[in-house]
Amino acid sequence: MSVLEVRNLRVRFDAARGPVQAVENVSLRLERGRMLALVGESGSGKTVSALALLSLVPKPPAVIETGEAWFEGRNLLTLSEKELQAVRGAQIAFVPQDPNTALHPLYTVGEQIVEAVQLHRKVSRDEARAMAAKALSEVGVPAAEERLDSYPHELSGGLRQRVMIAMAIALEPQVLIADEPTTALDVTVQAQILELLAELRRRRNLAVLLITHDLGLVAHHADEVCVMYAGSIVERGPTHEIFRAPAHPYTRGLLASASALDDDLHEPLASIPGLPPDPLARPHGCAFAPRCTFAVEACTRARPPLLPPAGLRALRESGLDLDLAADRRAACYETERVLESARPKS
Amino acid sequence: MNSALETPLCEARGLEVRFAARRRGWFGAERWIHAVRGVDFAIPPGGALGLVGESGCGKSTVARAVVGLQAPSAGSILFDGLDRGAARGERLRELRRKVAIVFQDPYSSLEPRQPVSESVLEPLAVSGALKPRVRRMRVLAAFEAVGLDYALYHRYPHELSGGQRQRVAIARALVLEPRLLVCDEPTSALDLSVRAQIVNLLADLRARFGLALLFISHDLAVVRRLVDEVAVMYLGRIVEQAPRDALFRAPQHPYTQALLSAVVSPRLHDERERIVLAGEPPSPLAPPPGCAFHPRCFARDRVPGQRCEREDPQLLSSGPQRRRACHLTLEE
């Protein structure tokens, strides 16, 4: 069941050097108990998309040109600031990348969670404190009751991120948006935080939007993926299907350039040549065309729409285990050739 | 391998770096943070050593000590058998030219108010050895070596992308033709598609110029691509050291095992069993007694007599060219 549905979101920034189309026609659907990963490089528009649907982008310079974000029968983008405040934090919670800058250094962890709780619920301080302690212990903070009186600097990075997650779930939201929640953490701690997010999703039937550039996390935790490039979604579909047979050349390049521990070291690491386009001067046609080895003339003329990719059936017939009923989309004219290159070598 | 017989290009012997921590109160005892303790390694000419571990384990401090940005509190750094700490004058300048460093964030390591060509030229100007015309040639050669377009010669850092800036930082490091390049997380600040370009560039530079590498990273898949040998650090010490393939195939220290298992593969069907460690690395201000890893170790129950809690294990030979600091009996 979908809890949050974003349709045709377009966000522009009126920067000093000119207007920048940060997000173009982004549509997303979040479902209960499922994790959707929004993948892309810095500047691809993934964070702006998430912030815009909660009206958390600064306006100006940001302008939400078009778009709807449906949540419980209401379009979030038409709500007043006051109505939005009731939703943000309580029903849709946000976990930022860096807990070190998100927590106030001069207040105890408990005071900060209590403040968030009391903003949304008419409860006494003691009740709010009890809720905070419960949330902290649910996210695996040992001796939660005592931890409430700790200041952020007394906690390690992993514990601080657990505090942020506790704050996010204290009000039992339906949706959790996590923006690179493990990037600032050590590898062994990253594993703990991801276990925690996966467990919360199961236990509370949460819909999770995971914003990340880490394909390892996506492969292991996300049910669905949306790949963004230069402000647009270029491919989306179930994680397993996309990782098995990427239909967009950018997705294909991204997957190939991720190094793994079992890489064949005789092969150089595949890389995508060139750079993402200057957001002030994006090409007319497909934004990826200048870096694309599959590009044909049509790609430079008009931007390809996000459609079910052609060529999946042929690939399945060649023996690759693909689910043809899966809902997949790719914004590319040449998906047949891209998919062809994923054909298992016989 | 006869690397044990020839003089290493760079060697750390009993390297120790400690920092004074704030006292508790006016009359509190003086306290020290041991950032690095008893670190030994040797990099042969053209060799590559990877230094891995989590933040705060001391790997960057080792890098800084190797390039001379941090004086060792004890122990020494040697180049071609000569002690860096004892060198003075012309000999020290010569030692300095043998090693260069590339930092994680090329945005903060380049001077924002000068064209990038000036940043690349600067080490040559400081060394003062060559005529201006020859210096320019060397700058162009460095641009060429790292695959930077000459059109970027007069550009400023903010006009470049992250990947281009990191290429400038590498060109700057290479311009004095060092024999050892120290890289401190050189790809962590870069986007995925650009990261691969820089990794390939470093591999290419090694192959083309016989450049030795001290490569510091927490990205184990990248480390595996670039080095011959790996040292794993935990709380200021090397806990395991081994040739690359041996380490990745059969890690011997529980911490290395956990570190490797925490790497999530960007491929499907990674069915390896995961070891999720409890807790986080301890503070170097209050290192645990015994083995520094024991509070998080999943294998300590297999060591009889609570030895891990009481006795700090030594880094001892544990196979061909490998060392390990752990009380656990190795399974054959």
PDB file of N, CA, C and O in Angstrom, chain B residues 109-140:
ATOM      1  N   SER B 109      42.969  21.329   0.139  1.00  0.00           N
ATOM      2  CA  SER B 109      44.422  21.211   0.060  1.00  0.00           C
ATOM      3  C   SER B 109      45.021  22.075  -1.040  1.00  0.00           C
ATOM      4  O   SER B 109      46.235  22.171  -1.164  1.00  0.00           O
ATOM      5  N   LEU B 110      44.187  22.730  -1.844  1.00  0.00           N
ATOM      6  CA  LEU B 110      44.715  23.627  -2.882  1.00  0.00           C
ATOM      7  C   LEU B 110      44.413  25.077  -2.508  1.00  0.00           C
ATOM      8  O   LEU B 110      43.344  25.382  -1.998  1.00  0.00           O
ATOM      9  N   GLU B 111      45.349  25.955  -2.790  1.00  0.00           N
ATOM     10  CA  GLU B 111      45.174  27.376  -2.500  1.00  0.00           C
ATOM     11  C   GLU B 111      44.083  27.936  -3.420  1.00  0.00           C
ATOM     12  O   GLU B 111      44.223  27.896  -4.641  1.00  0.00           O
ATOM     13  N   PRO B 112      42.979  28.448  -2.832  1.00  0.00           N
ATOM     14  CA  PRO B 112      41.861  28.885  -3.683  1.00  0.00           C
ATOM     15  C   PRO B 112      42.157  30.134  -4.501  1.00  0.00           C
ATOM     16  O   PRO B 112      41.486  30.378  -5.496  1.00  0.00           O
ATOM     17  N   ARG B 113      43.166  30.930  -4.098  1.00  0.00           N
ATOM     18  CA  ARG B 113      43.359  32.212  -4.767  1.00  0.00           C
ATOM     19  C   ARG B 113      44.432  32.184  -5.842  1.00  0.00           C
ATOM     20  O   ARG B 113      44.867  33.215  -6.325  1.00  0.00           O
ATOM     21  N   GLN B 114      44.937  30.994  -6.158  1.00  0.00           N
ATOM     22  CA  GLN B 114      45.886  30.967  -7.268  1.00  0.00           C
ATOM     23  C   GLN B 114      45.500  29.914  -8.299  1.00  0.00           C
ATOM     24  O   GLN B 114      44.855  28.919  -7.972  1.00  0.00           O
ATOM     25  N   PRO B 115      45.867  30.172  -9.548  1.00  0.00           N
ATOM     26  CA  PRO B 115      45.548  29.189 -10.595  1.00  0.00           C
ATOM     27  C   PRO B 115      46.177  27.847 -10.251  1.00  0.00           C
ATOM     28  O   PRO B 115      47.226  27.795  -9.601  1.00  0.00           O
ATOM     29  N   VAL B 116      45.540  26.782 -10.685  1.00  0.00           N
ATOM     30  CA  VAL B 116      46.018  25.462 -10.282  1.00  0.00           C
ATOM     31  C   VAL B 116      47.437  25.197 -10.768  1.00  0.00           C
ATOM     32  O   VAL B 116      48.212  24.497 -10.111  1.00  0.00           O
ATOM     33  N   SER B 117      47.832  25.800 -11.910  1.00  0.00           N
ATOM     34  CA  SER B 117      49.201  25.593 -12.390  1.00  0.00           C
ATOM     35  C   SER B 117      50.215  26.126 -11.385  1.00  0.00           C
ATOM     36  O   SER B 117      51.292  25.557 -11.201  1.00  0.00           O
ATOM     37  N   GLU B 118      49.845  27.225 -10.688  1.00  0.00           N
ATOM     38  CA  GLU B 118      50.745  27.774  -9.671  1.00  0.00           C
ATOM     39  C   GLU B 118      50.899  26.792  -8.504  1.00  0.00           C
ATOM     40  O   GLU B 118      51.982  26.653  -7.945  1.00  0.00           O
ATOM     41  N   SER B 119      49.778  26.148  -8.145  1.00  0.00           N
ATOM     42  CA  SER B 119      49.844  25.175  -7.060  1.00  0.00           C
ATOM     43  C   SER B 119      50.762  24.014  -7.436  1.00  0.00           C
ATOM     44  O   SER B 119      51.482  23.485  -6.594  1.00  0.00           O
ATOM     45  N   VAL B 120      50.729  23.624  -8.702  1.00  0.00           N
ATOM     46  CA  VAL B 120      51.574  22.517  -9.144  1.00  0.00           C
ATOM     47  C   VAL B 120      53.036  22.961  -9.210  1.00  0.00           C
ATOM     48  O   VAL B 120      53.951  22.212  -8.898  1.00  0.00           O
ATOM     49  N   LEU B 121      53.224  24.221  -9.573  1.00  0.00           N
ATOM     50  CA  LEU B 121      54.582  24.765  -9.729  1.00  0.00           C
ATOM     51  C   LEU B 121      55.280  24.985  -8.389  1.00  0.00           C
ATOM     52  O   LEU B 121      56.503  24.873  -8.280  1.00  0.00           O
ATOM     53  N   GLU B 122      54.489  25.289  -7.375  1.00  0.00           N
ATOM     54  CA  GLU B 122      55.025  25.731  -6.095  1.00  0.00           C
ATOM     55  C   GLU B 122      56.129  24.836  -5.504  1.00  0.00           C
ATOM     56  O   GLU B 122      57.174  25.353  -5.099  1.00  0.00           O
ATOM     57  N   PRO B 123      55.916  23.510  -5.463  1.00  0.00           N
ATOM     58  CA  PRO B 123      56.991  22.684  -4.895  1.00  0.00           C
ATOM     59  C   PRO B 123      58.320  22.860  -5.629  1.00  0.00           C
ATOM     60  O   PRO B 123      59.385  22.866  -5.007  1.00  0.00           O
ATOM     61  N   LEU B 124      58.268  23.070  -6.961  1.00  0.00           N
ATOM     62  CA  LEU B 124      59.486  23.279  -7.746  1.00  0.00           C
ATOM     63  C   LEU B 124      60.136  24.597  -7.366  1.00  0.00           C
ATOM     64  O   LEU B 124      61.356  24.689  -7.218  1.00  0.00           O
ATOM     65  N   ALA B 125      59.311  25.621  -7.203  1.00  0.00           N
ATOM     66  CA  ALA B 125      59.829  26.939  -6.847  1.00  0.00           C
ATOM     67  C   ALA B 125      60.489  26.889  -5.477  1.00  0.00           C
ATOM     68  O   ALA B 125      61.564  27.446  -5.275  1.00  0.00           O
ATOM     69  N   VAL B 126      59.837  26.174  -4.548  1.00  0.00           N
ATOM     70  CA  VAL B 126      60.392  26.076  -3.198  1.00  0.00           C
ATOM     71  C   VAL B 126      61.719  25.334  -3.213  1.00  0.00           C
ATOM     72  O   VAL B 126      62.687  25.727  -2.570  1.00  0.00           O
ATOM     73  N   SER B 127      61.772  24.265  -3.993  1.00  0.00           N
ATOM     74  CA  SER B 127      63.022  23.494  -4.038  1.00  0.00           C
ATOM     75  C   SER B 127      64.109  24.298  -4.740  1.00  0.00           C
ATOM     76  O   SER B 127      65.287  24.102  -4.494  1.00  0.00           O
ATOM     77  N   GLY B 128      63.700  25.229  -5.611  1.00  0.00           N
ATOM     78  CA  GLY B 128      64.625  26.187  -6.209  1.00  0.00           C
ATOM     79  C   GLY B 128      65.673  25.591  -7.106  1.00  0.00           C
ATOM     80  O   GLY B 128      66.665  26.244  -7.442  1.00  0.00           O
ATOM     81  N   ALA B 129      65.491  24.360  -7.532  1.00  0.00           N
ATOM     82  CA  ALA B 129      66.564  23.687  -8.234  1.00  0.00           C
ATOM     83  C   ALA B 129      66.637  24.060  -9.717  1.00  0.00           C
ATOM     84  O   ALA B 129      67.725  24.173 -10.274  1.00  0.00           O
ATOM     85  N   LEU B 130      65.493  24.246 -10.327  1.00  0.00           N
ATOM     86  CA  LEU B 130      65.506  24.327 -11.782  1.00  0.00           C
ATOM     87  C   LEU B 130      65.278  25.737 -12.303  1.00  0.00           C
ATOM     88  O   LEU B 130      64.758  26.596 -11.595  1.00  0.00           O
ATOM     89  N   LYS B 131      65.655  25.942 -13.560  1.00  0.00           N
ATOM     90  CA  LYS B 131      65.386  27.238 -14.204  1.00  0.00           C
ATOM     91  C   LYS B 131      63.892  27.363 -14.459  1.00  0.00           C
ATOM     92  O   LYS B 131      63.212  26.358 -14.699  1.00  0.00           O
ATOM     93  N   PRO B 132      63.358  28.588 -14.421  1.00  0.00           N
ATOM     94  CA  PRO B 132      61.914  28.780 -14.607  1.00  0.00           C
ATOM     95  C   PRO B 132      61.361  28.072 -15.839  1.00  0.00           C
ATOM     96  O   PRO B 132      60.288  27.474 -15.775  1.00  0.00           O
ATOM     97  N   ARG B 133      62.100  28.124 -16.948  1.00  0.00           N
ATOM     98  CA  ARG B 133      61.592  27.494 -18.169  1.00  0.00           C
ATOM     99  C   ARG B 133      61.444  25.982 -17.987  1.00  0.00           C
ATOM    100  O   ARG B 133      60.447  25.394 -18.381  1.00  0.00           O
ATOM    101  N   VAL B 134      62.417  25.389 -17.339  1.00  0.00           N
ATOM    102  CA  VAL B 134      62.386  23.945 -17.103  1.00  0.00           C
ATOM    103  C   VAL B 134      61.244  23.591 -16.141  1.00  0.00           C
ATOM    104  O   VAL B 134      60.575  22.581 -16.288  1.00  0.00           O
ATOM    105  N   ARG B 135      61.033  24.494 -15.170  1.00  0.00           N
ATOM    106  CA  ARG B 135      59.936  24.255 -14.230  1.00  0.00           C
ATOM    107  C   ARG B 135      58.607  24.165 -14.960  1.00  0.00           C
ATOM    108  O   ARG B 135      57.792  23.300 -14.680  1.00  0.00           O
ATOM    109  N   ARG B 136      58.381  25.121 -15.875  1.00  0.00           N
ATOM    110  CA  ARG B 136      57.121  25.110 -16.634  1.00  0.00           C
ATOM    111  C   ARG B 136      56.962  23.790 -17.378  1.00  0.00           C
ATOM    112  O   ARG B 136      55.863  23.225 -17.432  1.00  0.00           O
ATOM    113  N   MET B 137      58.059  23.317 -17.950  1.00  0.00           N
ATOM    114  CA  MET B 137      58.010  22.049 -18.680  1.00  0.00           C
ATOM    115  C   MET B 137      57.593  20.918 -17.742  1.00  0.00           C
ATOM    116  O   MET B 137      56.802  20.050 -18.103  1.00  0.00           O
ATOM    117  N   ARG B 138      58.160  20.976 -16.526  1.00  0.00           N
ATOM    118  CA  ARG B 138      57.837  19.917 -15.564  1.00  0.00           C
ATOM    119  C   ARG B 138      56.367  19.973 -15.155  1.00  0.00           C
ATOM    120  O   ARG B 138      55.729  18.935 -14.948  1.00  0.00           O
ATOM    121  N   VAL B 139      55.829  21.182 -15.030  1.00  0.00           N
ATOM    122  CA  VAL B 139      54.415  21.322 -14.684  1.00  0.00           C
ATOM    123  C   VAL B 139      53.562  20.710 -15.783  1.00  0.00           C
ATOM    124  O   VAL B 139      52.621  19.950 -15.521  1.00  0.00           O
ATOM    125  N   LEU B 140      53.922  21.021 -17.029  1.00  0.00           N
ATOM    126  CA  LEU B 140      53.163  20.461 -18.151  1.00  0.00           C
ATOM    127  C   LEU B 140      53.261  18.940 -18.167  1.00  0.00           C
ATOM    128  O   LEU B 140      52.272  18.241 -18.408  1.00  0.00           O
TER     129      LEU B 140
END
